[in-house]
Short mmCIF file of C-alpha atoms and ligand atoms in Angstrom, two decimals:
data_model
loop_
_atom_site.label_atom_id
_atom_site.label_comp_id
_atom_site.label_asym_id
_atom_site.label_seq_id
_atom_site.Cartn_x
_atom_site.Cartn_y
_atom_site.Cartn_z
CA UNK O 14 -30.93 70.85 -32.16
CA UNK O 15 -32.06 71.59 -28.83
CA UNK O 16 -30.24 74.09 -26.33
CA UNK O 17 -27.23 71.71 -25.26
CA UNK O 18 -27.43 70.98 -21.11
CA UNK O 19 -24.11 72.94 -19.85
CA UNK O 20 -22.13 69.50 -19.41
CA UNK O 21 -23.18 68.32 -23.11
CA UNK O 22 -21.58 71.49 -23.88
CA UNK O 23 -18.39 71.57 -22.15
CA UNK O 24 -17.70 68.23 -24.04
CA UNK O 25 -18.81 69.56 -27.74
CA UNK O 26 -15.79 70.10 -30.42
CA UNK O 27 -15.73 73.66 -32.07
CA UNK O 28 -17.26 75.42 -34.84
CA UNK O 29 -15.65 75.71 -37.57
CA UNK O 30 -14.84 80.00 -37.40
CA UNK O 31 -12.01 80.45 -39.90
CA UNK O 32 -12.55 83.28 -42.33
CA UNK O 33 -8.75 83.85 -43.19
CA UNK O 34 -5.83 81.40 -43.47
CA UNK O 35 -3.41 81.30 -40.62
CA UNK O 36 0.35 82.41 -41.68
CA UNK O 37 2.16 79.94 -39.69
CA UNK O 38 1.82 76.34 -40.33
CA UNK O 39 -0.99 75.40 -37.41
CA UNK O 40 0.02 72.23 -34.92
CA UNK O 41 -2.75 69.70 -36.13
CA UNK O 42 -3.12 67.74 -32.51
CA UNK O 43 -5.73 65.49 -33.75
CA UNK O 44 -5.64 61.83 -34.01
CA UNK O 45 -8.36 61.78 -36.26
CA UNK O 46 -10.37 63.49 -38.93
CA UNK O 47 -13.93 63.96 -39.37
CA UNK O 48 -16.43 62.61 -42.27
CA UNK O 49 -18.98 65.37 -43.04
CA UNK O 50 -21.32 62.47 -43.93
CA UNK O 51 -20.68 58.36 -44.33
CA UNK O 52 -20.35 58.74 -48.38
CA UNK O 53 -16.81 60.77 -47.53
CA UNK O 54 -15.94 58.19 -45.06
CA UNK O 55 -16.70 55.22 -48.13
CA UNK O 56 -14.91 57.01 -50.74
CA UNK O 57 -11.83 58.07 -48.97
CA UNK O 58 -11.33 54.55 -46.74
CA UNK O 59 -12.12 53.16 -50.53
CA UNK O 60 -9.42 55.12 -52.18
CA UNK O 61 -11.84 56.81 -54.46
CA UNK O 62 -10.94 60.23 -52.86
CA UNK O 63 -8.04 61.49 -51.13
CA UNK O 64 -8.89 62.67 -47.53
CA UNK O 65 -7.37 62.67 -43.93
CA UNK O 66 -8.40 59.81 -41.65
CA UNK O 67 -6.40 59.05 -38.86
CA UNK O 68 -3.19 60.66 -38.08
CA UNK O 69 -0.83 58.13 -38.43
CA UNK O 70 -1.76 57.97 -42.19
CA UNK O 71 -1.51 61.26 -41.98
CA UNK O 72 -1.68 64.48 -40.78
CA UNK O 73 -1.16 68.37 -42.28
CA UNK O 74 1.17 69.28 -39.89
CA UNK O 75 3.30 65.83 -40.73
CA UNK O 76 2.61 66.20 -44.55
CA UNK O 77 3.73 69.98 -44.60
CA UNK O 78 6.80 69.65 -43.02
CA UNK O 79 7.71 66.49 -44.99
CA UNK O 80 6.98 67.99 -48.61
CA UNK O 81 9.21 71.04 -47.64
CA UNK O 82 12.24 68.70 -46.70
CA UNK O 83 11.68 66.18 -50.21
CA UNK O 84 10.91 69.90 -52.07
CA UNK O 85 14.74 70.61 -50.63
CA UNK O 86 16.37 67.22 -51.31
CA UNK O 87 15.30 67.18 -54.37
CA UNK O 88 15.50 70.92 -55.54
CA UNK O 89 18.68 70.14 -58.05
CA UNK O 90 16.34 67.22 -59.87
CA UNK O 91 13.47 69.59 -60.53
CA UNK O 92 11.25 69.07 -57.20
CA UNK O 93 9.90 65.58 -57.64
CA UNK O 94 10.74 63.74 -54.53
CA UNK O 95 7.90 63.34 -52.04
CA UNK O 96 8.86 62.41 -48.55
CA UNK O 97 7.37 60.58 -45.06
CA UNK O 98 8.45 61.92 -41.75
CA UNK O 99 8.94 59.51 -38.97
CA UNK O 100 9.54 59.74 -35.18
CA UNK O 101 13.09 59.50 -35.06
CA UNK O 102 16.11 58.75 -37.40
CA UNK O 103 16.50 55.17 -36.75
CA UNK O 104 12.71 54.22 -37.37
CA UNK O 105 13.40 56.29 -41.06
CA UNK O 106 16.68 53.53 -41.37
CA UNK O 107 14.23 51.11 -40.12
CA UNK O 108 11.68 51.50 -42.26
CA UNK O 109 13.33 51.66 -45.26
CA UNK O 110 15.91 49.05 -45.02
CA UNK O 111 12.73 46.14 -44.16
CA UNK O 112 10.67 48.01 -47.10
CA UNK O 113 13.57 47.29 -49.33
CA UNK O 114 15.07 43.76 -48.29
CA UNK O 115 13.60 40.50 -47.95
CA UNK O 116 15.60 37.23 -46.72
CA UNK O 117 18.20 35.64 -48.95
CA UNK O 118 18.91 39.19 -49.86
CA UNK O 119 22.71 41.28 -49.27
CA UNK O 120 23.07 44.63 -47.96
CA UNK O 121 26.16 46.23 -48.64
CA UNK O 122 27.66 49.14 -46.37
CA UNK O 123 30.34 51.02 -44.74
CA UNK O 124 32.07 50.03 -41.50
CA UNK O 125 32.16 53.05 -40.11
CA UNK O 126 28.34 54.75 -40.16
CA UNK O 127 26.21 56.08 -37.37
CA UNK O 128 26.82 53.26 -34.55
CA UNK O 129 23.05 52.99 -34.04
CA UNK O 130 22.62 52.17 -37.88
CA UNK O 131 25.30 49.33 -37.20
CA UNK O 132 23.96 47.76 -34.14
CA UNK O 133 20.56 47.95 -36.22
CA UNK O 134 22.37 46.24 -38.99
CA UNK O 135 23.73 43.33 -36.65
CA UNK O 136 20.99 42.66 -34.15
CA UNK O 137 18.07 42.93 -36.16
CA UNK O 138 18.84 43.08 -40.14
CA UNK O 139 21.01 39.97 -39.80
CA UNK O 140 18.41 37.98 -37.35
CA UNK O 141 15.23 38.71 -40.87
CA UNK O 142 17.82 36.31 -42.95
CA UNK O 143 19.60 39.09 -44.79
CA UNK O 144 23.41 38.94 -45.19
CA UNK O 145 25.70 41.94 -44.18
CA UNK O 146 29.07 43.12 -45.99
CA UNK O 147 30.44 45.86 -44.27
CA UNK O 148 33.15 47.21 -46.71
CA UNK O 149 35.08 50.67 -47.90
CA UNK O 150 32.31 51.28 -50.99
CA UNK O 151 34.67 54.75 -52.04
CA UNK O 152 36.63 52.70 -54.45
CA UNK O 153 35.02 51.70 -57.90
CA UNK O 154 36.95 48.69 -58.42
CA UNK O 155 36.53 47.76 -54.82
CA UNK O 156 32.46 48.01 -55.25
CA UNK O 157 32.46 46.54 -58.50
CA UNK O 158 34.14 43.10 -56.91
CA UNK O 159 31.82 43.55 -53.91
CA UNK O 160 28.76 43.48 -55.96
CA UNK O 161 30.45 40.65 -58.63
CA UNK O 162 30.63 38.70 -55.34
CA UNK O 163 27.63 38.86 -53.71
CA UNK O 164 24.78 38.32 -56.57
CA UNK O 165 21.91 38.77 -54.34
CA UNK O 166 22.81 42.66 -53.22
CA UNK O 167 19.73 44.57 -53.03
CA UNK O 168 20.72 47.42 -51.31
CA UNK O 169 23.53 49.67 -50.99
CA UNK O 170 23.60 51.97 -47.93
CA UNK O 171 26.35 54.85 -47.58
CA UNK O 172 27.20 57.70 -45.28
CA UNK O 173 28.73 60.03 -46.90
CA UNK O 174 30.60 62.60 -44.82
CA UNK O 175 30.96 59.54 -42.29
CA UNK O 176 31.27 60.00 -38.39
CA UNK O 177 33.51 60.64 -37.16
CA UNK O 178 36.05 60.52 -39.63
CA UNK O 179 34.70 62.64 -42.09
CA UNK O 180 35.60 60.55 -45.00
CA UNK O 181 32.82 60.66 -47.88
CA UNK O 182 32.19 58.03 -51.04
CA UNK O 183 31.94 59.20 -54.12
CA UNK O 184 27.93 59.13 -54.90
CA UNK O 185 27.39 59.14 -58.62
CA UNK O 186 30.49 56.41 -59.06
CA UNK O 187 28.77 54.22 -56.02
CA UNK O 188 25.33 54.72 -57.60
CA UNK O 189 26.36 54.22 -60.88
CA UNK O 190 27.96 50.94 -60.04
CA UNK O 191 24.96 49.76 -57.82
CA UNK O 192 22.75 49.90 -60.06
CA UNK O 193 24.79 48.29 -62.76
CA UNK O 194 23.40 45.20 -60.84
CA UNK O 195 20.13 46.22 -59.74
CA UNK O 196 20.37 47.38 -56.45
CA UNK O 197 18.92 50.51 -54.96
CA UNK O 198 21.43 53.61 -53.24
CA UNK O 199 19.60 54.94 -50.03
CA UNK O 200 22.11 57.88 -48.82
CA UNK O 201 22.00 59.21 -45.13
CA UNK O 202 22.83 62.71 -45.67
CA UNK O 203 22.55 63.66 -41.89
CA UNK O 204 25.68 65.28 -41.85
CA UNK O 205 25.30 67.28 -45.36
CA UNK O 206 22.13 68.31 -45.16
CA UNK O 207 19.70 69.19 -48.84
CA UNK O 208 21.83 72.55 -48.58
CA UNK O 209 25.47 70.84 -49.24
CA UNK O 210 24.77 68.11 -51.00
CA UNK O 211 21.76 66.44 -52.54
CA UNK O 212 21.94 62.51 -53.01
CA UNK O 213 19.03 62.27 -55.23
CA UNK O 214 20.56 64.54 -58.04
CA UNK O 215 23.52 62.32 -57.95
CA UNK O 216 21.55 59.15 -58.68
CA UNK O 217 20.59 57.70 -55.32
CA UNK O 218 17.04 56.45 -55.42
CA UNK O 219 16.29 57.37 -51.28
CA UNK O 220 17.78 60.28 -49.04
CA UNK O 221 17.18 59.39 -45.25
CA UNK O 222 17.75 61.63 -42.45
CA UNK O 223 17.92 62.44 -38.62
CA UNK O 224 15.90 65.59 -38.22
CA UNK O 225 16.86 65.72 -35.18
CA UNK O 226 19.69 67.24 -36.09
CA UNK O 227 20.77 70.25 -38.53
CA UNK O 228 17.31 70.15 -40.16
CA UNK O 229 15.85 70.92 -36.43
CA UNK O 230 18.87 72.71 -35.74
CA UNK O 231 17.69 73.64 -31.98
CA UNK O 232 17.78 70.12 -30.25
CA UNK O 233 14.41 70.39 -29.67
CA UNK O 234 12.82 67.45 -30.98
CA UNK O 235 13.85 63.85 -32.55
CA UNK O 236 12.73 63.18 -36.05
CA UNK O 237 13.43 61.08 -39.30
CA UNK O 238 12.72 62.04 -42.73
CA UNK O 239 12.41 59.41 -46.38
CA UNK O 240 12.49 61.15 -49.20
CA UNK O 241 12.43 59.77 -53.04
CA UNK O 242 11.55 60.12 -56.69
CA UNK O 243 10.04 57.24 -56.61
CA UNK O 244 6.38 57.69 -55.70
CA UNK O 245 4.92 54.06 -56.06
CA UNK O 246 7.71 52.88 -53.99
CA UNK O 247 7.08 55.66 -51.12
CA UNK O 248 3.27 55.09 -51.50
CA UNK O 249 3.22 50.90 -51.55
CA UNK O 250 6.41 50.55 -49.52
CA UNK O 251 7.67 53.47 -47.58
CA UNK O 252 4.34 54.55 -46.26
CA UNK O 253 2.81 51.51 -45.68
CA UNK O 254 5.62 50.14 -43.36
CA UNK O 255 5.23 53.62 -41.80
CA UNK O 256 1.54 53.36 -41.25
CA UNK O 257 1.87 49.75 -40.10
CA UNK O 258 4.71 49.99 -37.44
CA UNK O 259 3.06 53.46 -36.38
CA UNK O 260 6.57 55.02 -37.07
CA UNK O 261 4.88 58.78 -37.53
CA UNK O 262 6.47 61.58 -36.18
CA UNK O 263 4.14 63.75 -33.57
CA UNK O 264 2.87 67.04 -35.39
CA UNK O 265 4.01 69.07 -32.00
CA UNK O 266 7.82 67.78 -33.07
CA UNK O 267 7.21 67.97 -36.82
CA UNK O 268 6.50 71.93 -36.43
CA UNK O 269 9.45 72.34 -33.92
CA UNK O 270 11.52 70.80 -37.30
CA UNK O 271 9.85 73.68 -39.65
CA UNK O 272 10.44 76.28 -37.27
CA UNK O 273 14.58 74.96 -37.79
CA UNK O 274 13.81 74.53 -41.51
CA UNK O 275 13.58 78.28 -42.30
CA UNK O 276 16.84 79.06 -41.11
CA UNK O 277 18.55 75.90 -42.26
CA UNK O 278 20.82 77.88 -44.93
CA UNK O 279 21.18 80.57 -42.77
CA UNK O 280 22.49 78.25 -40.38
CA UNK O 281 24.81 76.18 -42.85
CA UNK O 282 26.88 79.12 -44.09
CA UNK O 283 27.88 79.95 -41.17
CA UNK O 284 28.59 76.29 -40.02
CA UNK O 285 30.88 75.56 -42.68
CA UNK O 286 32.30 79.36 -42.39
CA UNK O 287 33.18 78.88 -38.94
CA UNK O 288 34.79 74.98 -39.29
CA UNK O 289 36.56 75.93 -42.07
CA UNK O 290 38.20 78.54 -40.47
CA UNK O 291 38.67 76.57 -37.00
CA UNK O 292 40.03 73.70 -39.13
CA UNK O 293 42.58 75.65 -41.18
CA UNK O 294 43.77 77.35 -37.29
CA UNK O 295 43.64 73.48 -35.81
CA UNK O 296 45.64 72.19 -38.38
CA UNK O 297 48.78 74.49 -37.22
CA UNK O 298 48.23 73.79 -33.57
CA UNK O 299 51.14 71.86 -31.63
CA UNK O 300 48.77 70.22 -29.44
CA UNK O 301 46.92 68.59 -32.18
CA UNK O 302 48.20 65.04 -34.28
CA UNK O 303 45.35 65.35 -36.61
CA UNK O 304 42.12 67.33 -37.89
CA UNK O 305 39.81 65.47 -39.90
CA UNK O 306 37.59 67.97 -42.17
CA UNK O 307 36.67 67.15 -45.54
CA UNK O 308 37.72 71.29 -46.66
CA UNK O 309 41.75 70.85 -45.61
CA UNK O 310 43.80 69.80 -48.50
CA UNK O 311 45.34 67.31 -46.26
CA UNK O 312 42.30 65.52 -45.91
CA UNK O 313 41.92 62.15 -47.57
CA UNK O 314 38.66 62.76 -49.06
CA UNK O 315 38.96 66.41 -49.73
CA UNK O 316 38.58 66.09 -53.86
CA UNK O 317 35.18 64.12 -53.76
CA UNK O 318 33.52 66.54 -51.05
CA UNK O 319 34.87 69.08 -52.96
CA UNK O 320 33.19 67.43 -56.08
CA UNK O 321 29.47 66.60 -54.46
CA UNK O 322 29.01 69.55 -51.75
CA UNK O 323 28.32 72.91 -52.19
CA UNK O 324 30.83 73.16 -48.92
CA UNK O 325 32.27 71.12 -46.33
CA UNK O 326 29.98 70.85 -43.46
CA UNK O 327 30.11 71.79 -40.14
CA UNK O 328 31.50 68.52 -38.23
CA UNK O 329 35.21 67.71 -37.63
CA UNK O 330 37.27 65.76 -35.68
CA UNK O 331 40.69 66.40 -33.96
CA UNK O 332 43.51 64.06 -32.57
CA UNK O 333 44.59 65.19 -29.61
CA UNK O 334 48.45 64.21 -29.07
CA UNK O 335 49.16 62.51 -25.52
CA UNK O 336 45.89 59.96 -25.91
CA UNK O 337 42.55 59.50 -23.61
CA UNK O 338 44.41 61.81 -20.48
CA UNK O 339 44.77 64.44 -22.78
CA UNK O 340 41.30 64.28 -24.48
CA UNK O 341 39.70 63.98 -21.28
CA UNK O 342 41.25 67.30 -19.84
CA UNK O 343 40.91 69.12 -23.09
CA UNK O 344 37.04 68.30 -23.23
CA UNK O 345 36.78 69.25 -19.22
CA UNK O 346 38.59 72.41 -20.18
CA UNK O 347 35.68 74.15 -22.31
CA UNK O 348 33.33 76.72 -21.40
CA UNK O 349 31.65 77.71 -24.49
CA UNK O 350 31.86 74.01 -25.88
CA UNK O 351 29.34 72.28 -24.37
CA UNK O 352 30.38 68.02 -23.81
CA UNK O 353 26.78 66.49 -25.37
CA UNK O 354 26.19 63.93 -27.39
CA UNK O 355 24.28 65.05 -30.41
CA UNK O 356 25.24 67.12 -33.42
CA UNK O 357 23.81 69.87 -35.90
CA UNK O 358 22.42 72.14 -32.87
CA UNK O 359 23.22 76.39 -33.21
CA UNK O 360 25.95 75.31 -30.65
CA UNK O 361 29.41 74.32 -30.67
CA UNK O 362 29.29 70.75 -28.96
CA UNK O 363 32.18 68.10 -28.17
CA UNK O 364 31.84 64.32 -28.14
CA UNK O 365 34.53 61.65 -27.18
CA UNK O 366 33.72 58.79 -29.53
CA UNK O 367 36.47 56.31 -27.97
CA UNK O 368 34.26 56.34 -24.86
CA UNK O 369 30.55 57.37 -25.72
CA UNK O 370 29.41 56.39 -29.47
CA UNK O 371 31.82 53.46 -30.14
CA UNK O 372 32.17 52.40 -26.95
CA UNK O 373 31.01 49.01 -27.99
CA UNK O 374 32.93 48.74 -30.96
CA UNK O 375 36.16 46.71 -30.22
CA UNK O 376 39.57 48.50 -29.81
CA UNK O 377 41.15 47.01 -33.16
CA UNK O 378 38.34 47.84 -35.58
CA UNK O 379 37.82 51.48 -33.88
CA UNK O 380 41.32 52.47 -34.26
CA UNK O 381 41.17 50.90 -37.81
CA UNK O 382 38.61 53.31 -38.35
CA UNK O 383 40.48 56.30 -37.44
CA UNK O 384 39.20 56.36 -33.76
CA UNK O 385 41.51 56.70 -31.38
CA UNK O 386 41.57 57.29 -27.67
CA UNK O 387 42.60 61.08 -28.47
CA UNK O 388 39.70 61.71 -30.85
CA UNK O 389 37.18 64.81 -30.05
CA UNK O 390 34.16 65.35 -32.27
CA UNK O 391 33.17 68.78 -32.91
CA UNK O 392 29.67 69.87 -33.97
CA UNK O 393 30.74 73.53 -34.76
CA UNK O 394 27.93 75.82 -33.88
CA UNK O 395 26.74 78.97 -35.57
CA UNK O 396 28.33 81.56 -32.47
CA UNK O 397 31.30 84.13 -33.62
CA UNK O 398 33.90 82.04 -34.73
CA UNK O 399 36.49 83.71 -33.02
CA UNK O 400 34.74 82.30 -29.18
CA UNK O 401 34.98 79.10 -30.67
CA UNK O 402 37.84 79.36 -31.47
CA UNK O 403 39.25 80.77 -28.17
CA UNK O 404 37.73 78.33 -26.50
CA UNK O 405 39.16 75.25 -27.87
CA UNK O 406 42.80 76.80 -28.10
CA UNK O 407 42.30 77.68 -23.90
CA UNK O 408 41.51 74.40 -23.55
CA UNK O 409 44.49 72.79 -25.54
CA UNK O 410 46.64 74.85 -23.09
CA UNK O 411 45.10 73.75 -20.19
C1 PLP C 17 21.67 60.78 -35.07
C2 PLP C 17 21.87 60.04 -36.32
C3 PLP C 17 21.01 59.00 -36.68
C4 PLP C 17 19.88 58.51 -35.77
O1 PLP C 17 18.90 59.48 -35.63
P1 PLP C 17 17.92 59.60 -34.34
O2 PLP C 17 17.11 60.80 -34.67
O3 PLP C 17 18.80 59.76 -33.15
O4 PLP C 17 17.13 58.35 -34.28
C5 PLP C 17 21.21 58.38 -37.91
N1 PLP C 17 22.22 58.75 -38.73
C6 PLP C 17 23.07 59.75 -38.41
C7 PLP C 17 24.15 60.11 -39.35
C8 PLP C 17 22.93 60.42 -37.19
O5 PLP C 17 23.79 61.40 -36.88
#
């Protein structure tokens, strides 16, 4: 080739100059991949060979970080699981609840999940033709009648510990049952996390998740996650709706979530170290009607956590006695406690559900749900437990 004109060369991609691998998972920002002649172009648009294209069919980066997260979720059930990311938690919920269902079909679920999951559930699940029963699913008998009564149940779609109540379904028993009549289990395990508790092992056939939360860690970047055994379903299905609503995550987010991943157990231990303790403190404190936390004795679902997670996670709830006056101050009162509305982050964070997440929800089912005015979420962080703790019991005084 002749010697480029300078503006021909300010345009011109690079040459290809590796000679050793780079440590650190690279940031692939490319939306698209190059043929080395038309041949590779035929055989991998053709399917003969396997090849990157475009980036929203995929992308190193996006494939990297999603292995490691299936590699985790499944690491009790010998590695097998292979996994999509998406751009946030909802389009992963999304995705696989329209890959799975059809109309005429049931879905069968909890009252009380993630409130986006329900409005999803109501305004657009409903609206494709597919019937909704919304019921406790942590009694056998219970499920078992559910599923005698509605023939058509396809899917069965649990939170297990829920939010913000903490209360967790019994996996293998709600699997076990579901697929007694042919359904499928798909398990958001947000609030566990691959390192407490691993939904796959225990029979469910998909594990969803927000990334955004303790898989990221740092509140850095939104994210979703599918992960299952079941490889012609995530290939024909699960990708394909992907690829087709252009769901994919963005490769600068994706390595934000690896750079969390390393230090998820880290992370973890002392999550469930420090609510345990907090809890167990909380539980003596005058100020407080109630803490919900699946590791006290007193808590309704404290056998089955104790049966399906490593430990008990680092989300609780209190009850603050006096109502909504009394939340309010007590939430105004932190310093180290920051009042935001996520979860999972290194730091301690407070949410008022009655006013921010089930806002929306009518005052007779959220107090049927445990929610009442005086409820404060806690996302305990990973700081000395003992400033935590401080800080909450200041702020009960105040
Ligand atoms: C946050 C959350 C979601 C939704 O995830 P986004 O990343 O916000 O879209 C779904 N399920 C649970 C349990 C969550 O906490």
């Amino acid at each position: 080739m002749d010697k480029l004109k300078f503006d021909s060369l300010t345009v011109k991609e690079w040459e290809h100059i590796l000679t050793t691998e780079p440590h650190i998972l690279p940031i692939y920002a490319t939306s698209s991949f190059e043929f080395d002649d038309t041949q590779q172009s035929i055989e991998i648009f053709g399917g003969a060979k396997s090849g990157h294209t475009y980036s929203r069919y995929g992308n190193p980066t996006l494939e990297a970080v999603a292995s490691k997260i299936a590699l985790l979720e499944s690491y009790d059930h010998g590695g097998s699981a292979t996994g999509v990311l998406t751009n946030s938690g909802m389009s992963a919920i999304h995705i696989t609840l329209f890959s799975l269902l059809k109309p005429g079909d049931t879905l069968i679920t909890q009252p009380d999940i993630y409130g986006g999951t329900t409005e999803m559930i109501h305004q657009m699940v409903s609206q494709q033709g597919i019937q909704v029963v919304l019921d406790n699913c942590d009694d056998a008998d219970r499920l078992e009648e559910l599923f005698r009564k509605h023939s058509s149940a396809r899917v069965l779609y649990l939170e297990t510990p829920t939010n913000p109540a903490l209360s967790c379904v019994d996996i293998k028993m709600a699997t076990s049952v579901a697929h007694s009549y042919g359904a499928k289990v798909v398990v958001d395990n947000t609030f566990a996390t691959p390192y407490l508790q691993q939904p796959l092992s225990l029979g469910a056939d998909i594990v969803i998740h927000s990334t955004t939360k303790y898989l990221n860690g740092h509140g850095n970047s939104l994210g979703g996650v599918i992960i299952s055994n079941d490889t012609e379903l995530m290939k024909n299905s699960i990708w394909n709706t992907m690829k087709l609503t252009g769901a994919n995550a963005s490769p600068f987010d994706a390595f934000l979530t690896y750079q969390g991943l390393k230090t998820l157990a880290l992370r973890m231990e002392r999550h469930c170290k420090n609510a345990n303790q907090i809890a167990h403190e909380l539980e003596k404190n005058k100020h407080i009607l109630k803490v919900n936390y699946p590791g006290l004795q007193s808590h309704n679902s404290h056998s089955i956590a104790k049966k399906q997670m490593r430990d008990f996670g680092g989300m609780m709830s209190i009850e603050i006695k006096g109502g909504l006056e009394k939340a309010i101050r007590f939430m105004d009162s932190l310093h180290l406690c920051k009042r935001v509305p996520t979860l999972g982050d290194v730091d301690t964070l407070v949410l008022h559900p009655a006013s921010s997440s089930h806002v929306k929800v009518p005052k007779e089912i959220r107090i049927a749900s445990g929610i009442s005015d005086g409820l404060v979420r806690i996302s305990v962080g990973i700081e000395n437990g003992e400033d935590i703790l401080n800080d909450i019991l200041q702020a009960l005084e105040a």
